[in-house]
Structure formats: structure tokens, C-alpha cells
């Protein structure tokens, strides 16, 4: 079956612009996670969804970052007024239920803020 | 504060030999540990996990060892194969419903043919 897909695969934007990153999880997976990987860093947790609700938003670095999930499926991560330090690979993962079940990652969106 | 640390950014191993990747953690609330493997331009893929009630878990060529007193885990790959060349991430999660994974910075493993 289809894995986790993310779009766009690459995004170049100018500082101050807004960007939207999309994640299509594996069908039937109730849990969805967003991470980001900055250059030379590990994966940094951003937000977790269970269904459409986000019980854990603790990793969002600032109020410029927001995410939503609709229909228990597709999720969008929005970064407003992008800054150069937002440049990173943004990874989405889904799992059937809890964190104790394997998370399946998408290929990521590589964001470059000029 | 890096709660999961992989102190070796890179490791080179001869094909057929054992690869040992190390990971240290500081958070005593972590009770579930995972290893992920990542190829360039792809998302990480799950490799193997271990719960804190165990000290060893084996899956084919891959074995993970957990030393809770030292807050240390390691991944052994034997025998190493060229296809094992990738970046390996150690990750951990806390007990009691905290749903996020905390990742290390990764170790780039290169298998030399």
C-alpha cells in the first residue's frame, strides 16, 4: 500500500513569506507526527495528532508555527513570516496508534528560506 | 539540552565485520528505545526497538543492547553489508502516555567493501 507522502518535496521561499507543508499519512493511521531536522541536528519533535486533535504541541518553536489535521487524515504545517532559521527538512510520520507502535516516515519537505 | 546523544557522527566498518553504534541518554523517564535508519533523500525507517524491561532484543543481523544503569544502548550489526551504509538514529520515549520520540543526532555508518 501507499506510504506517507509529503508535498512539496522542496520549497524555496523568501524571508517573511508564509509556507504550507502537506502530509498524507498511511490510510487508517490515527496518529500523525511532525518533526524537523536542521543541518547537523537530530530530528526535533514539533507536534503530535491523535485523530484531529493535537494533544501535544510542545515542540512548536514559536507562534509562527501551526498545524491542523482534517478528517483524521491529511495534515498541514504552516509557517508564517518565515525566517532563515526555519530552513530544515520537515518530516511527517504516522502510526496506527501510540508511540509504541512503529512510526512510518514520509520523505520530507526540504525548506530553504532565503 | 540533548537528552539522547550519539557521540560518534560517523563510523566506517569493513564489510563482513561487526558494526557497533552507541547511544546515551540522560532522561530516566525514558523506557522505550528505537533505532531508525535513514538513506539520503528518504525518511527514516524503523529498524528495531527495545523496552526497558529487557536488556537485549535481536532481529536477524541486528541486535540492540540496553544498559539501564549506564543509560546506554547500542546497536550491533553483524555481519555488516554495503546496504547498511546509512545514517542511524537512536530515539527514546517516556512512559505514561508521552507520545513524542526524542532523537539523537545520528551516526553515519559507511561499510567498506
PDB file of C-alpha atoms in Angstrom:
ATOM      1  CA  UNK A   1       0.000   0.000   0.000  1.00  0.00           C
ATOM      2  CA  UNK A   2       0.945   3.659  -0.236  1.00  0.00           C
ATOM      3  CA  UNK A   3       3.287   5.058   2.351  1.00  0.00           C
ATOM      4  CA  UNK A   4       3.358   8.503   3.904  1.00  0.00           C
ATOM      5  CA  UNK A   5       3.585  11.207   1.264  1.00  0.00           C
ATOM      6  CA  UNK A   6       4.622  14.817   1.681  1.00  0.00           C
ATOM      7  CA  UNK A   7       4.417  17.797  -0.617  1.00  0.00           C
ATOM      8  CA  UNK A   8       6.174  19.746  -1.867  1.00  0.00           C
ATOM      9  CA  UNK A   9       9.425  17.801  -1.792  1.00  0.00           C
ATOM     10  CA  UNK A  10      11.394  21.042  -1.966  1.00  0.00           C
ATOM     11  CA  UNK A  11      10.391  24.612  -1.211  1.00  0.00           C
ATOM     12  CA  UNK A  12      12.441  27.760  -1.599  1.00  0.00           C
ATOM     13  CA  UNK A  13      10.906  30.911  -0.184  1.00  0.00           C
ATOM     14  CA  UNK A  14      11.865  34.407   0.757  1.00  0.00           C
ATOM     15  CA  UNK A  15      12.171  35.542   4.320  1.00  0.00           C
ATOM     16  CA  UNK A  16       8.864  36.846   5.610  1.00  0.00           C
ATOM     17  CA  UNK A  17       6.651  34.747   3.357  1.00  0.00           C
ATOM     18  CA  UNK A  18       4.224  32.093   4.620  1.00  0.00           C
ATOM     19  CA  UNK A  19       4.580  28.435   3.631  1.00  0.00           C
ATOM     20  CA  UNK A  20       2.313  25.399   3.875  1.00  0.00           C
ATOM     21  CA  UNK A  21       3.627  21.876   4.034  1.00  0.00           C
ATOM     22  CA  UNK A  22       1.326  18.929   3.472  1.00  0.00           C
ATOM     23  CA  UNK A  23       1.363  15.394   4.810  1.00  0.00           C
ATOM     24  CA  UNK A  24      -0.772  12.453   3.657  1.00  0.00           C
ATOM     25  CA  UNK A  25      -0.472   9.677   6.236  1.00  0.00           C
ATOM     26  CA  UNK A  26      -0.980   5.981   5.680  1.00  0.00           C
ATOM     27  CA  UNK A  27      -4.685   5.245   5.439  1.00  0.00           C
ATOM     28  CA  UNK A  28      -6.148   4.213   8.772  1.00  0.00           C
ATOM     29  CA  UNK A  29      -3.295   5.562  10.875  1.00  0.00           C
ATOM     30  CA  UNK A  30      -4.752   7.613  13.687  1.00  0.00           C
ATOM     31  CA  UNK A  31      -1.501   9.124  14.977  1.00  0.00           C
ATOM     32  CA  UNK A  32       0.415  11.720  12.995  1.00  0.00           C
ATOM     33  CA  UNK A  33       3.672  13.450  13.941  1.00  0.00           C
ATOM     34  CA  UNK A  34       5.662  16.355  12.570  1.00  0.00           C
ATOM     35  CA  UNK A  35       9.423  16.598  13.080  1.00  0.00           C
ATOM     36  CA  UNK A  36      12.109  18.773  11.613  1.00  0.00           C
ATOM     37  CA  UNK A  37      15.772  18.133  11.023  1.00  0.00           C
ATOM     38  CA  UNK A  38      18.052  21.127  10.814  1.00  0.00           C
ATOM     39  CA  UNK A  39      21.519  20.792   9.340  1.00  0.00           C
ATOM     40  CA  UNK A  40      23.724  18.620  11.572  1.00  0.00           C
ATOM     41  CA  UNK A  41      20.934  18.042  14.072  1.00  0.00           C
ATOM     42  CA  UNK A  42      18.740  15.127  15.014  1.00  0.00           C
ATOM     43  CA  UNK A  43      15.032  15.002  14.417  1.00  0.00           C
ATOM     44  CA  UNK A  44      13.225  17.548  16.554  1.00  0.00           C
ATOM     45  CA  UNK A  45       9.629  16.815  17.569  1.00  0.00           C
ATOM     46  CA  UNK A  46       7.146  19.531  16.628  1.00  0.00           C
ATOM     47  CA  UNK A  47       3.571  18.294  17.142  1.00  0.00           C
ATOM     48  CA  UNK A  48       1.512  15.132  17.554  1.00  0.00           C
ATOM     49  CA  UNK A  49      -2.048  14.485  16.394  1.00  0.00           C
ATOM     50  CA  UNK A  50      -4.360  11.738  17.531  1.00  0.00           C
ATOM     51  CA  UNK A  51      -7.241  11.881  15.109  1.00  0.00           C
ATOM     52  CA  UNK A  52      -7.932  15.565  14.501  1.00  0.00           C
ATOM     53  CA  UNK A  53      -6.843  16.775  17.910  1.00  0.00           C
ATOM     54  CA  UNK A  54      -3.327  17.775  18.899  1.00  0.00           C
ATOM     55  CA  UNK A  55      -2.714  16.718  22.499  1.00  0.00           C
ATOM     56  CA  UNK A  56       0.949  17.670  22.287  1.00  0.00           C
ATOM     57  CA  UNK A  57       2.061  20.893  20.611  1.00  0.00           C
ATOM     58  CA  UNK A  58       5.039  21.302  22.894  1.00  0.00           C
ATOM     59  CA  UNK A  59       7.624  21.163  20.132  1.00  0.00           C
ATOM     60  CA  UNK A  60       6.346  24.049  18.030  1.00  0.00           C
ATOM     61  CA  UNK A  61       9.240  26.554  18.240  1.00  0.00           C
ATOM     62  CA  UNK A  62       7.165  29.735  18.070  1.00  0.00           C
ATOM     63  CA  UNK A  63       3.665  31.036  17.426  1.00  0.00           C
ATOM     64  CA  UNK A  64       4.596  31.407  13.758  1.00  0.00           C
ATOM     65  CA  UNK A  65       4.193  27.631  13.510  1.00  0.00           C
ATOM     66  CA  UNK A  66       0.781  25.999  13.421  1.00  0.00           C
ATOM     67  CA  UNK A  67      -0.641  22.714  12.219  1.00  0.00           C
ATOM     68  CA  UNK A  68      -4.007  21.211  11.601  1.00  0.00           C
ATOM     69  CA  UNK A  69      -5.390  17.860  10.646  1.00  0.00           C
ATOM     70  CA  UNK A  70      -8.728  17.352   8.982  1.00  0.00           C
ATOM     71  CA  UNK A  71     -10.852  14.231   8.636  1.00  0.00           C
ATOM     72  CA  UNK A  72      -8.344  12.293  10.672  1.00  0.00           C
ATOM     73  CA  UNK A  73      -6.158  12.188   7.615  1.00  0.00           C
ATOM     74  CA  UNK A  74      -4.268  14.981   5.817  1.00  0.00           C
ATOM     75  CA  UNK A  75      -2.252  17.405   7.904  1.00  0.00           C
ATOM     76  CA  UNK A  76      -0.882  20.825   7.036  1.00  0.00           C
ATOM     77  CA  UNK A  77       2.014  22.516   8.813  1.00  0.00           C
ATOM     78  CA  UNK A  78       2.006  26.277   8.288  1.00  0.00           C
ATOM     79  CA  UNK A  79       4.945  28.555   8.972  1.00  0.00           C
ATOM     80  CA  UNK A  80       4.114  32.257   8.925  1.00  0.00           C
ATOM     81  CA  UNK A  81       6.634  35.018   8.287  1.00  0.00           C
ATOM     82  CA  UNK A  82       9.417  32.530   7.610  1.00  0.00           C
ATOM     83  CA  UNK A  83      12.896  33.186   8.961  1.00  0.00           C
ATOM     84  CA  UNK A  84      16.214  31.817   7.760  1.00  0.00           C
ATOM     85  CA  UNK A  85      16.491  29.621  10.848  1.00  0.00           C
ATOM     86  CA  UNK A  86      13.335  27.822   9.699  1.00  0.00           C
ATOM     87  CA  UNK A  87      15.387  26.218   6.902  1.00  0.00           C
ATOM     88  CA  UNK A  88      15.310  22.482   7.547  1.00  0.00           C
ATOM     89  CA  UNK A  89      13.843  19.201   6.368  1.00  0.00           C
ATOM     90  CA  UNK A  90      10.314  18.820   7.731  1.00  0.00           C
ATOM     91  CA  UNK A  91       9.329  15.199   8.235  1.00  0.00           C
ATOM     92  CA  UNK A  92       5.899  13.752   8.814  1.00  0.00           C
ATOM     93  CA  UNK A  93       5.252  10.313  10.289  1.00  0.00           C
ATOM     94  CA  UNK A  94       2.140   8.284  11.013  1.00  0.00           C
ATOM     95  CA  UNK A  95       1.432   5.253  13.132  1.00  0.00           C
ATOM     96  CA  UNK A  96      -1.574   3.022  13.772  1.00  0.00           C
ATOM     97  CA  UNK A  97      -1.970   4.254  17.335  1.00  0.00           C
ATOM     98  CA  UNK A  98       0.526   5.147  20.011  1.00  0.00           C
ATOM     99  CA  UNK A  99       4.212   5.999  20.022  1.00  0.00           C
ATOM    100  CA  UNK A 100       4.889   2.386  20.992  1.00  0.00           C
ATOM    101  CA  UNK A 101       3.880   1.388  17.503  1.00  0.00           C
ATOM    102  CA  UNK A 102       6.202   1.916  14.593  1.00  0.00           C
ATOM    103  CA  UNK A 103       6.172   5.367  13.087  1.00  0.00           C
ATOM    104  CA  UNK A 104       6.326   5.412   9.296  1.00  0.00           C
ATOM    105  CA  UNK A 105       8.036   8.465   7.895  1.00  0.00           C
ATOM    106  CA  UNK A 106       7.480  10.347   4.687  1.00  0.00           C
ATOM    107  CA  UNK A 107      10.407  11.531   2.545  1.00  0.00           C
ATOM    108  CA  UNK A 108      10.256  15.038   3.977  1.00  0.00           C
ATOM    109  CA  UNK A 109       9.970  18.568   2.623  1.00  0.00           C
ATOM    110  CA  UNK A 110      13.250  20.418   2.298  1.00  0.00           C
ATOM    111  CA  UNK A 111      12.572  24.084   3.102  1.00  0.00           C
ATOM    112  CA  UNK A 112      15.070  26.796   2.266  1.00  0.00           C
ATOM    113  CA  UNK A 113      14.384  30.339   3.414  1.00  0.00           C
ATOM    114  CA  UNK A 114      16.495  32.922   1.607  1.00  0.00           C
TER     115      UNK A 114
ATOM    116  CA  UNK B   1      19.648  20.065  26.409  1.00  0.00           C
ATOM    117  CA  UNK B   2      20.333  16.956  24.325  1.00  0.00           C
ATOM    118  CA  UNK B   3      18.572  14.115  26.135  1.00  0.00           C
ATOM    119  CA  UNK B   4      19.643  11.497  23.595  1.00  0.00           C
ATOM    120  CA  UNK B   5      23.246  11.624  22.469  1.00  0.00           C
ATOM    121  CA  UNK B   6      25.094   9.858  19.700  1.00  0.00           C
ATOM    122  CA  UNK B   7      28.659  10.953  20.206  1.00  0.00           C
ATOM    123  CA  UNK B   8      30.087   9.425  17.052  1.00  0.00           C
ATOM    124  CA  UNK B   9      28.996  11.399  13.988  1.00  0.00           C
ATOM    125  CA  UNK B  10      30.496   8.787  11.684  1.00  0.00           C
ATOM    126  CA  UNK B  11      31.779   5.222  11.659  1.00  0.00           C
ATOM    127  CA  UNK B  12      33.498   3.148   8.958  1.00  0.00           C
ATOM    128  CA  UNK B  13      33.476  -0.643   9.097  1.00  0.00           C
ATOM    129  CA  UNK B  14      34.807  -3.302   6.778  1.00  0.00           C
ATOM    130  CA  UNK B  15      32.190  -5.447   5.055  1.00  0.00           C
ATOM    131  CA  UNK B  16      31.566  -8.658   6.979  1.00  0.00           C
ATOM    132  CA  UNK B  17      32.734  -7.203  10.300  1.00  0.00           C
ATOM    133  CA  UNK B  18      30.569  -6.080  13.225  1.00  0.00           C
ATOM    134  CA  UNK B  19      29.254  -2.520  13.337  1.00  0.00           C
ATOM    135  CA  UNK B  20      28.553  -1.124  16.801  1.00  0.00           C
ATOM    136  CA  UNK B  21      26.618   2.120  17.105  1.00  0.00           C
ATOM    137  CA  UNK B  22      26.269   3.731  20.513  1.00  0.00           C
ATOM    138  CA  UNK B  23      23.688   5.952  22.135  1.00  0.00           C
ATOM    139  CA  UNK B  24      23.494   7.549  25.590  1.00  0.00           C
ATOM    140  CA  UNK B  25      20.508   9.156  27.267  1.00  0.00           C
ATOM    141  CA  UNK B  26      20.014  11.334  30.300  1.00  0.00           C
ATOM    142  CA  UNK B  27      16.273  11.193  30.953  1.00  0.00           C
ATOM    143  CA  UNK B  28      15.490   8.437  33.474  1.00  0.00           C
ATOM    144  CA  UNK B  29      11.836   8.533  32.404  1.00  0.00           C
ATOM    145  CA  UNK B  30      12.695   7.026  29.019  1.00  0.00           C
ATOM    146  CA  UNK B  31      11.519   3.442  28.916  1.00  0.00           C
ATOM    147  CA  UNK B  32      11.242   2.594  25.237  1.00  0.00           C
ATOM    148  CA  UNK B  33      14.053   2.878  22.733  1.00  0.00           C
ATOM    149  CA  UNK B  34      14.216   2.587  18.989  1.00  0.00           C
ATOM    150  CA  UNK B  35      16.724   2.662  16.159  1.00  0.00           C
ATOM    151  CA  UNK B  36      15.878   4.188  12.805  1.00  0.00           C
ATOM    152  CA  UNK B  37      17.898   4.036   9.610  1.00  0.00           C
ATOM    153  CA  UNK B  38      17.915   6.818   7.047  1.00  0.00           C
ATOM    154  CA  UNK B  39      19.102   6.866   3.451  1.00  0.00           C
ATOM    155  CA  UNK B  40      19.691  10.201   1.677  1.00  0.00           C
ATOM    156  CA  UNK B  41      16.519  11.944   0.455  1.00  0.00           C
ATOM    157  CA  UNK B  42      14.317   9.397   2.227  1.00  0.00           C
ATOM    158  CA  UNK B  43      12.503   9.416   5.537  1.00  0.00           C
ATOM    159  CA  UNK B  44      13.832   7.324   8.416  1.00  0.00           C
ATOM    160  CA  UNK B  45      12.715   3.698   8.540  1.00  0.00           C
ATOM    161  CA  UNK B  46      12.209   1.721  11.713  1.00  0.00           C
ATOM    162  CA  UNK B  47      14.862  -0.877  12.428  1.00  0.00           C
ATOM    163  CA  UNK B  48      14.486  -2.338  15.903  1.00  0.00           C
ATOM    164  CA  UNK B  49      13.191  -1.399  19.341  1.00  0.00           C
ATOM    165  CA  UNK B  50      13.633  -2.407  22.958  1.00  0.00           C
ATOM    166  CA  UNK B  51      11.581  -1.900  26.076  1.00  0.00           C
ATOM    167  CA  UNK B  52      13.265  -1.108  29.387  1.00  0.00           C
ATOM    168  CA  UNK B  53      12.095  -4.426  30.821  1.00  0.00           C
ATOM    169  CA  UNK B  54      14.580  -6.145  28.504  1.00  0.00           C
ATOM    170  CA  UNK B  55      18.325  -5.815  28.072  1.00  0.00           C
ATOM    171  CA  UNK B  56      18.584  -7.330  24.612  1.00  0.00           C
ATOM    172  CA  UNK B  57      16.453  -7.638  21.504  1.00  0.00           C
ATOM    173  CA  UNK B  58      17.517  -9.404  18.356  1.00  0.00           C
ATOM    174  CA  UNK B  59      16.177  -9.327  14.800  1.00  0.00           C
ATOM    175  CA  UNK B  60      18.267 -11.091  12.210  1.00  0.00           C
ATOM    176  CA  UNK B  61      21.595  -9.320  11.822  1.00  0.00           C
ATOM    177  CA  UNK B  62      20.534  -6.534  14.192  1.00  0.00           C
ATOM    178  CA  UNK B  63      20.747  -6.672  17.983  1.00  0.00           C
ATOM    179  CA  UNK B  64      20.054  -3.851  20.398  1.00  0.00           C
ATOM    180  CA  UNK B  65      21.507  -3.917  23.903  1.00  0.00           C
ATOM    181  CA  UNK B  66      20.222  -1.753  26.747  1.00  0.00           C
ATOM    182  CA  UNK B  67      22.187  -0.962  29.903  1.00  0.00           C
ATOM    183  CA  UNK B  68      19.746   0.939  32.104  1.00  0.00           C
ATOM    184  CA  UNK B  69      22.185   1.622  34.919  1.00  0.00           C
ATOM    185  CA  UNK B  70      24.584   3.275  32.472  1.00  0.00           C
ATOM    186  CA  UNK B  71      21.757   4.853  30.456  1.00  0.00           C
ATOM    187  CA  UNK B  72      23.367   3.430  27.360  1.00  0.00           C
ATOM    188  CA  UNK B  73      22.192   1.442  24.400  1.00  0.00           C
ATOM    189  CA  UNK B  74      23.980   0.045  21.411  1.00  0.00           C
ATOM    190  CA  UNK B  75      23.063  -1.399  18.046  1.00  0.00           C
ATOM    191  CA  UNK B  76      25.132  -4.281  16.717  1.00  0.00           C
ATOM    192  CA  UNK B  77      25.016  -5.210  13.049  1.00  0.00           C
ATOM    193  CA  UNK B  78      26.708  -8.457  12.137  1.00  0.00           C
ATOM    194  CA  UNK B  79      27.836  -9.172   9.532  1.00  0.00           C
ATOM    195  CA  UNK B  80      27.871  -5.664   8.077  1.00  0.00           C
ATOM    196  CA  UNK B  81      26.818  -5.328   4.448  1.00  0.00           C
ATOM    197  CA  UNK B  82      27.251  -2.468   1.937  1.00  0.00           C
ATOM    198  CA  UNK B  83      23.489  -1.820   2.028  1.00  0.00           C
ATOM    199  CA  UNK B  84      23.816  -0.977   5.719  1.00  0.00           C
ATOM    200  CA  UNK B  85      25.567   2.272   4.798  1.00  0.00           C
ATOM    201  CA  UNK B  86      23.164   4.943   6.071  1.00  0.00           C
ATOM    202  CA  UNK B  87      22.600   7.340   8.950  1.00  0.00           C
ATOM    203  CA  UNK B  88      21.359   5.622  12.099  1.00  0.00           C
ATOM    204  CA  UNK B  89      19.257   7.481  14.649  1.00  0.00           C
ATOM    205  CA  UNK B  90      18.631   6.402  18.201  1.00  0.00           C
ATOM    206  CA  UNK B  91      15.280   7.513  19.666  1.00  0.00           C
ATOM    207  CA  UNK B  92      13.528   7.234  23.011  1.00  0.00           C
ATOM    208  CA  UNK B  93      10.116   7.797  24.509  1.00  0.00           C
ATOM    209  CA  UNK B  94       8.878   8.278  28.042  1.00  0.00           C
ATOM    210  CA  UNK B  95       6.393   6.137  29.898  1.00  0.00           C
ATOM    211  CA  UNK B  96       2.912   7.222  30.849  1.00  0.00           C
ATOM    212  CA  UNK B  97       1.448   8.484  27.648  1.00  0.00           C
ATOM    213  CA  UNK B  98       4.024  10.981  26.447  1.00  0.00           C
ATOM    214  CA  UNK B  99       3.718  10.394  22.752  1.00  0.00           C
ATOM    215  CA  UNK B 100       6.774  12.044  21.294  1.00  0.00           C
ATOM    216  CA  UNK B 101      10.061  10.481  20.278  1.00  0.00           C
ATOM    217  CA  UNK B 102      13.306  12.201  21.243  1.00  0.00           C
ATOM    218  CA  UNK B 103      16.007  11.562  18.667  1.00  0.00           C
ATOM    219  CA  UNK B 104      19.781  11.647  18.761  1.00  0.00           C
ATOM    220  CA  UNK B 105      21.794  13.486  16.124  1.00  0.00           C
ATOM    221  CA  UNK B 106      22.621  10.340  14.169  1.00  0.00           C
ATOM    222  CA  UNK B 107      25.701   8.329  13.218  1.00  0.00           C
ATOM    223  CA  UNK B 108      26.677   7.964   9.578  1.00  0.00           C
ATOM    224  CA  UNK B 109      27.759   4.353   9.011  1.00  0.00           C
ATOM    225  CA  UNK B 110      29.865   3.547   5.977  1.00  0.00           C
ATOM    226  CA  UNK B 111      30.531  -0.080   5.096  1.00  0.00           C
ATOM    227  CA  UNK B 112      33.736  -0.507   3.139  1.00  0.00           C
ATOM    228  CA  UNK B 113      33.557  -3.312   0.547  1.00  0.00           C
TER     229      UNK B 113
END
